[in-house]
Coordinates of C-alpha atoms and ligand atoms in Angstrom, one line a residue:
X320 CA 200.5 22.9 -29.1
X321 CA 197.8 20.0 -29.4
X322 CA 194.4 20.0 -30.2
X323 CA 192.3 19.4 -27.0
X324 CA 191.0 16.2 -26.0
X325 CA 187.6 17.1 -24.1
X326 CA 185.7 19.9 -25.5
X327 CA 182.8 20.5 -27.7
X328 CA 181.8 22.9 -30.4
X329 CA 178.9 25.5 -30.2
X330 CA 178.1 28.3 -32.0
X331 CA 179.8 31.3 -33.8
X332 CA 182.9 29.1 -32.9
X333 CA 182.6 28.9 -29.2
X334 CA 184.0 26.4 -27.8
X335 CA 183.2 24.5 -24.1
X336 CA 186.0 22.8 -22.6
X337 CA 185.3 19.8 -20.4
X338 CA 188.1 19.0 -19.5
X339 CA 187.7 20.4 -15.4
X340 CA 184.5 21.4 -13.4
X341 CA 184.7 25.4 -14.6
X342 CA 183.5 24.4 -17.6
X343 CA 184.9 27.0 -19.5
X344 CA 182.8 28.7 -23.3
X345 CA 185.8 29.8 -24.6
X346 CA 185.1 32.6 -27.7
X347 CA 187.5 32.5 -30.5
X348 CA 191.1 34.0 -29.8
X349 CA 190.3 33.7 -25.9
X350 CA 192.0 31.3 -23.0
X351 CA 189.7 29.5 -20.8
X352 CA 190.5 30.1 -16.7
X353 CA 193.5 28.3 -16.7
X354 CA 195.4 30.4 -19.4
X355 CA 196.8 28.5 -21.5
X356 CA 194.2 26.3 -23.2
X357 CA 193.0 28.3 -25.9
X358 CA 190.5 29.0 -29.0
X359 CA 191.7 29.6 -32.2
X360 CA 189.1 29.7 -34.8
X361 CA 186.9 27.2 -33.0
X362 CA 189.0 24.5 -32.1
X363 CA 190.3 24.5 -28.4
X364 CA 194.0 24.1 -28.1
X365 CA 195.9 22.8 -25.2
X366 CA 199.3 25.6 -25.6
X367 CA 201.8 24.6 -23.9
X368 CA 201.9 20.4 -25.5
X369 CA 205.6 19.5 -25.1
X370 CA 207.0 22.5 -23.3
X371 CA 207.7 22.7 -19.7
X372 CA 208.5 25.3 -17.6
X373 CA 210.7 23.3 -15.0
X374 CA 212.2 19.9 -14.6
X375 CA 213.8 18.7 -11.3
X376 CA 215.0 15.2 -10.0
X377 CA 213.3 15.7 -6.5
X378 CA 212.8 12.5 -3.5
X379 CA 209.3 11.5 -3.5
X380 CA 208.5 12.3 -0.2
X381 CA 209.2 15.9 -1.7
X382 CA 205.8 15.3 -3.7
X383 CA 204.9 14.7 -1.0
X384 CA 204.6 10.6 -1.2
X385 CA 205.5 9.2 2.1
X386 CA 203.9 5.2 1.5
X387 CA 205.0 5.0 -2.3
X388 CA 208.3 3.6 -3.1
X389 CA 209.9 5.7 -0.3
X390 CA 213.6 6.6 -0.8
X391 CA 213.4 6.9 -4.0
X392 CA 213.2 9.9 -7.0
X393 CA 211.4 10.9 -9.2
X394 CA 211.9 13.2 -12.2
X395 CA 209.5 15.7 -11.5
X396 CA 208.1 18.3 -14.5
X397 CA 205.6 20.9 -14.5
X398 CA 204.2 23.6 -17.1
X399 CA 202.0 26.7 -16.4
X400 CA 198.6 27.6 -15.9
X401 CA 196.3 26.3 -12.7
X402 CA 192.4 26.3 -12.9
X403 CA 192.0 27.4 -9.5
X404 CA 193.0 30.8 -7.6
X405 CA 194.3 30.6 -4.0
X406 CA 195.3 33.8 -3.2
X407 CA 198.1 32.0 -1.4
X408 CA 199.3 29.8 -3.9
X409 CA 203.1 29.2 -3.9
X410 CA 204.0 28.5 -7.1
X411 CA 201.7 31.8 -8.6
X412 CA 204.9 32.8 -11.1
X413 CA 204.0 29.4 -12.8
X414 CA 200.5 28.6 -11.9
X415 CA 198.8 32.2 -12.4
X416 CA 200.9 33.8 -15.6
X417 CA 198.2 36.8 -16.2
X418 CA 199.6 37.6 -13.2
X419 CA 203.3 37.0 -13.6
X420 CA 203.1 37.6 -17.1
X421 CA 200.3 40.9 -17.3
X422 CA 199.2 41.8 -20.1
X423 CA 201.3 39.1 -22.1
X424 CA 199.9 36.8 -25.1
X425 CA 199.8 33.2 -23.7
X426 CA 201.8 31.9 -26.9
X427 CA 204.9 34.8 -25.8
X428 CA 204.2 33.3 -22.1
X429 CA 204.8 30.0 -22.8
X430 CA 207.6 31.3 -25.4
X431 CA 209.8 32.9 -22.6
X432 CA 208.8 30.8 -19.5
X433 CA 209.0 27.1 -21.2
X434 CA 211.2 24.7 -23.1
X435 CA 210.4 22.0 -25.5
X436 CA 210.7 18.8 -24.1
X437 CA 208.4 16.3 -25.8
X438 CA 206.9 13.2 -24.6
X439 CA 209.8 10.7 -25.8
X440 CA 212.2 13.0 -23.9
X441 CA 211.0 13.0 -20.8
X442 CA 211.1 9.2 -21.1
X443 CA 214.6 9.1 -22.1
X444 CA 215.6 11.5 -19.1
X445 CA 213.9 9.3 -16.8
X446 CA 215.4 6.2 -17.9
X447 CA 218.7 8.2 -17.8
X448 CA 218.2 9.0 -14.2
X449 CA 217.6 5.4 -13.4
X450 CA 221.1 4.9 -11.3
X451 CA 220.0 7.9 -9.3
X452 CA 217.3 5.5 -8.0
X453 CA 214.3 7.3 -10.5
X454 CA 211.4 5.7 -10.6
X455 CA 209.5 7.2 -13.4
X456 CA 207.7 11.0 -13.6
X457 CA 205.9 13.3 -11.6
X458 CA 203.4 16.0 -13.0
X459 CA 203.8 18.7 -10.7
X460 CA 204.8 22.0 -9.5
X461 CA 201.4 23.6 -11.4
X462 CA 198.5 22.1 -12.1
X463 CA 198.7 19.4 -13.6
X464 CA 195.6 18.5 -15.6
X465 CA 195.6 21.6 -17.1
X466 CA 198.3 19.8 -19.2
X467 CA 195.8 16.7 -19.5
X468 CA 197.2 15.9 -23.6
X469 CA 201.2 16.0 -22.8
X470 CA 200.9 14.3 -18.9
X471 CA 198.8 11.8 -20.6
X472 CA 200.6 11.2 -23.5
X473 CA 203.8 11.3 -21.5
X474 CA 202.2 8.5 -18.6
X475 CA 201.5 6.2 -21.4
X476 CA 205.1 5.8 -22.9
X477 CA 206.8 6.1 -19.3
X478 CA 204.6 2.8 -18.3
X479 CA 205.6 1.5 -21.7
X480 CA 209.0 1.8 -20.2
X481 CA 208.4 -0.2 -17.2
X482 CA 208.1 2.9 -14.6
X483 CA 205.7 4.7 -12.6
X484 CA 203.9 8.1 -13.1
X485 CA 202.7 10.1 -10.4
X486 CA 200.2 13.4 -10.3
X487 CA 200.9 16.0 -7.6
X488 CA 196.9 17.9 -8.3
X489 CA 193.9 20.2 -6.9
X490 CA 191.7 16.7 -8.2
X491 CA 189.4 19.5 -10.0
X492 CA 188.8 17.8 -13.2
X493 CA 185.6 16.2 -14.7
X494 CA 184.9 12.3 -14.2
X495 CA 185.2 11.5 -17.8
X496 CA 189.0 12.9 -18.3
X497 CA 189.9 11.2 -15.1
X498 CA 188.7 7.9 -15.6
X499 CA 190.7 7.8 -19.0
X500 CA 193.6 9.0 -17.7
X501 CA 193.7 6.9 -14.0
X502 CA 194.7 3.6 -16.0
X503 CA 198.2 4.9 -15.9
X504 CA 199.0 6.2 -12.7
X505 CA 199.9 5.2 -10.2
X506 CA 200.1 7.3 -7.4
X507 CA 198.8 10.8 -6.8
X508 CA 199.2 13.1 -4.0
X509 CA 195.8 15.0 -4.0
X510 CA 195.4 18.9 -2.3
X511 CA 192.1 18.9 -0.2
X512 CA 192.1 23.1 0.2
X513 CA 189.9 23.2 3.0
X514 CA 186.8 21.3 3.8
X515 CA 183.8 23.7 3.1
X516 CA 181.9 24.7 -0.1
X517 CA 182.3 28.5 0.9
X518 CA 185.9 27.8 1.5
X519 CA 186.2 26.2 -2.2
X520 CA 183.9 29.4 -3.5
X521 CA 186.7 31.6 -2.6
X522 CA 189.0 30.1 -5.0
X523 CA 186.7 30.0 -8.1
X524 CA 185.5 26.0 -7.4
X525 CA 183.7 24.0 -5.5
X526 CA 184.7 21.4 -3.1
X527 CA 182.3 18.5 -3.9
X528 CA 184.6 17.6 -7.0
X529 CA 187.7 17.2 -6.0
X530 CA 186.2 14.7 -3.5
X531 CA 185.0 12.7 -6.2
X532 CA 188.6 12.4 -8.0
X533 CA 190.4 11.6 -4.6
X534 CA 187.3 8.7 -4.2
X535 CA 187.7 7.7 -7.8
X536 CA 191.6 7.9 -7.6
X537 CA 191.4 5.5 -4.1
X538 CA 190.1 2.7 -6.5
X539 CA 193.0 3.0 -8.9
X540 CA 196.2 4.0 -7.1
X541 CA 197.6 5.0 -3.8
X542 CA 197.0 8.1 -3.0
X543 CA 198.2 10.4 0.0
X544 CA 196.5 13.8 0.8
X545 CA 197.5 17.3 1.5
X546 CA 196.2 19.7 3.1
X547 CA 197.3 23.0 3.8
X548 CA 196.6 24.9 6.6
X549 CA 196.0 29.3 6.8
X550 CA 195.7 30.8 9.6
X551 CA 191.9 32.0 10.3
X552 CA 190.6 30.4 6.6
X553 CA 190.6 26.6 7.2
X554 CA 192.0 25.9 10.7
X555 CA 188.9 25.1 12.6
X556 CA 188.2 21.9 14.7
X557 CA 185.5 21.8 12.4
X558 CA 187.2 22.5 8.9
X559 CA 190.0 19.4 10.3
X560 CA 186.8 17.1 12.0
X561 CA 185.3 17.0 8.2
X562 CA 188.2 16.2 6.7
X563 CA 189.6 13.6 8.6
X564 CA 186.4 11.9 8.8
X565 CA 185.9 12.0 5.1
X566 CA 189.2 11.0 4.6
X567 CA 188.3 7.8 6.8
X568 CA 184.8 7.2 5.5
X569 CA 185.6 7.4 2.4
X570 CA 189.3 6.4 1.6
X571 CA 190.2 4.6 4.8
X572 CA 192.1 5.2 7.9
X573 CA 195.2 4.1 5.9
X574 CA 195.4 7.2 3.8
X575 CA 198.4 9.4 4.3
X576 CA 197.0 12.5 5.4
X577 CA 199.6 15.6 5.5
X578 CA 198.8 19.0 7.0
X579 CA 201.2 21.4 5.8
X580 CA 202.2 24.7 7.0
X581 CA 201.5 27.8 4.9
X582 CA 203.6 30.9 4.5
X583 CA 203.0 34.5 3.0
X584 CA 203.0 34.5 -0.4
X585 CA 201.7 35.9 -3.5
X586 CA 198.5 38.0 -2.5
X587 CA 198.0 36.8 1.4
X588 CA 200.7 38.5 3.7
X589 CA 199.0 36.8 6.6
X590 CA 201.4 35.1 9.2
X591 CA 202.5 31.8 9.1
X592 CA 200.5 28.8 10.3
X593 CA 201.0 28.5 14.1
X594 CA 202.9 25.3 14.9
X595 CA 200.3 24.6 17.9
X596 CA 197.6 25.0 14.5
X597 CA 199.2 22.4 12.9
X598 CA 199.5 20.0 16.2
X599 CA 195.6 20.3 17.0
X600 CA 194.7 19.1 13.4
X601 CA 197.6 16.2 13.8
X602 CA 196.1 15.3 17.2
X603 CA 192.5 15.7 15.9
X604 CA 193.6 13.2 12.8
X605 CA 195.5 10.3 15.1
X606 CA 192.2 9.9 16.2
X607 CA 191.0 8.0 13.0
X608 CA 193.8 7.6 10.7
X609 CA 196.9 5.7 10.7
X610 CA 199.4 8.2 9.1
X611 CA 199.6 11.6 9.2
X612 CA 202.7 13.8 8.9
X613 CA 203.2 17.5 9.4
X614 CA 205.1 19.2 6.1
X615 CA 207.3 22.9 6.3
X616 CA 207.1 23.2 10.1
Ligands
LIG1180 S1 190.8 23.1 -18.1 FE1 191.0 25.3 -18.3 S2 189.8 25.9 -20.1 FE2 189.1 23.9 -19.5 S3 187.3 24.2 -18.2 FE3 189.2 24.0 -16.8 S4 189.9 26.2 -16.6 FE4 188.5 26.2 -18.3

């Protein structure tokens, strides 16, 4: 474990993380939302430094980047913990371990369900993976930024080593950890959940702040956006008109937009996306952007 980057103190050793937009007071011997950052006698800890849960070679379109180094791999590493909720979410065994893991400590969590790996090996693996046409690492399969201390301190050694790092992320993190980090990335595939506040309510956030990393993150790196699509929660002509025309307002009709077709999983037994669904938002999105691709239909 490392000591946090972005947090601050407050009484009877409370602590606020800033890190993301839920803003977490974390009391002593508690987790903030996203499980496994924690306070232990008034100093926030980020648990799970070094340790991942998986670690895959995967193509980059997987990610999915369709307009960044195409035909290539990347090794791809992810952790636990997620500081959203979507009821649907596909990776929940990783990304929601109160649930996978009830009633377990988040130090015996990360104990059964990660390995080390610190940031100099992860390097060295990627290098290694260099004749299988790797081109650097990808933080990914949870979330991310919930891992803000070992993804940054891996990104800064992997461009060290002359390769690329990419984020696969909800974009809800505060400006100030974003704008540190962004120096070192280079390409992020960003998850636009639906395109209304109420929508974003549902899930424990709010929508207006992961618009703000994707506009921030256009300035930086490429970036390609993903949305994915359940049935009767975010497939409107509406919920698709918003996004596509903030997606060419505000990053350019060049973006890579991907709609991306949802099955049952975790707490939503709903039916899969209708394949005509995921044609109306394509056709609505050919309207104003150059590239957008349909993923698991
Ligand atoms: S990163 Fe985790 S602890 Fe920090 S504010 Fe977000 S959910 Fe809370």
């Amino acid at each position: 474990m490392k000591e946090a980057l972005f947090y601050e103190k407050k009484d009877n050793n409370n602590v606020r993380c800033r890190l993301c937009p839920q803003l977490c007071l974390v009391e002593p011997g508690e987790s903030g939302n996203c499980f496994i950052r924690k306070n232990i006698d008034g100093k926030l800890y980020a648990m799970e430094y070094g340790r991942v849960s998986s670690a895959h070679l995967d193509p980059i379109e997987k990610k999915p980047l369709y307009h960044f180094h195409p035909g290539s791999t990347i090794l791809s590493i992810g952790g636990l913990g997620c500081n959203l909720g979507c009821p649907w979410c596909q990776n929940w065994n990783i990304a929601q371990p109160k649930d996978s893991f009830p009633g377990v400590s988040v130090e015996d969590v990360i104990d059964q369900s990660t390995q080390p790996l610190p940031p100099e090996q992860v390097v060295e693996i990627a290098k290694r993976y260099i004749p299988s046409r790797n081109i650097g690492v990808a933080y990914t399969y949870n979330e991310p930024f919930t891992s803000y201390e070992y993804a940054k301190d891996t990104a800064i050694l992997v461009k060290k080593a002359g390769m690329y790092n990419v984020m696969v992320t909800n974009g809800y993190v505060l400006e100030a950890p974003l704008r540190e980090l962004l120096p070192y990335i280079d390409a992020m595939n960003i998850d636009i959940k639906g395109f209304s506040e109420p929508f974003y309510r549902k899930l424990g956030g709010h929508l207006r702040p992961v618009l703000k990393t994707a506009e921030l993150a256009k300035k930086s790196c490429h970036i390609e956006i993903t949305n994915l699509i359940i049935p009767g929660l975010n497939d409107s002509r509406e919920d698709f008109e918003g996004l596509v025309d903030w997606v060419a307002n505000s990053l350019g009709k060049d973006t890579p937009l991907h709609f991306s077709r949802y099955f049952p999983s975790y707490r939503v037994a709903t039916e899969p996306t209708p394949v005509e669904t995921l044609h109306l938002a394509e056709e609505i999105a050919k309207e104003k952007l150059d590239y957008v691709y349909l993923g698991n239909v």
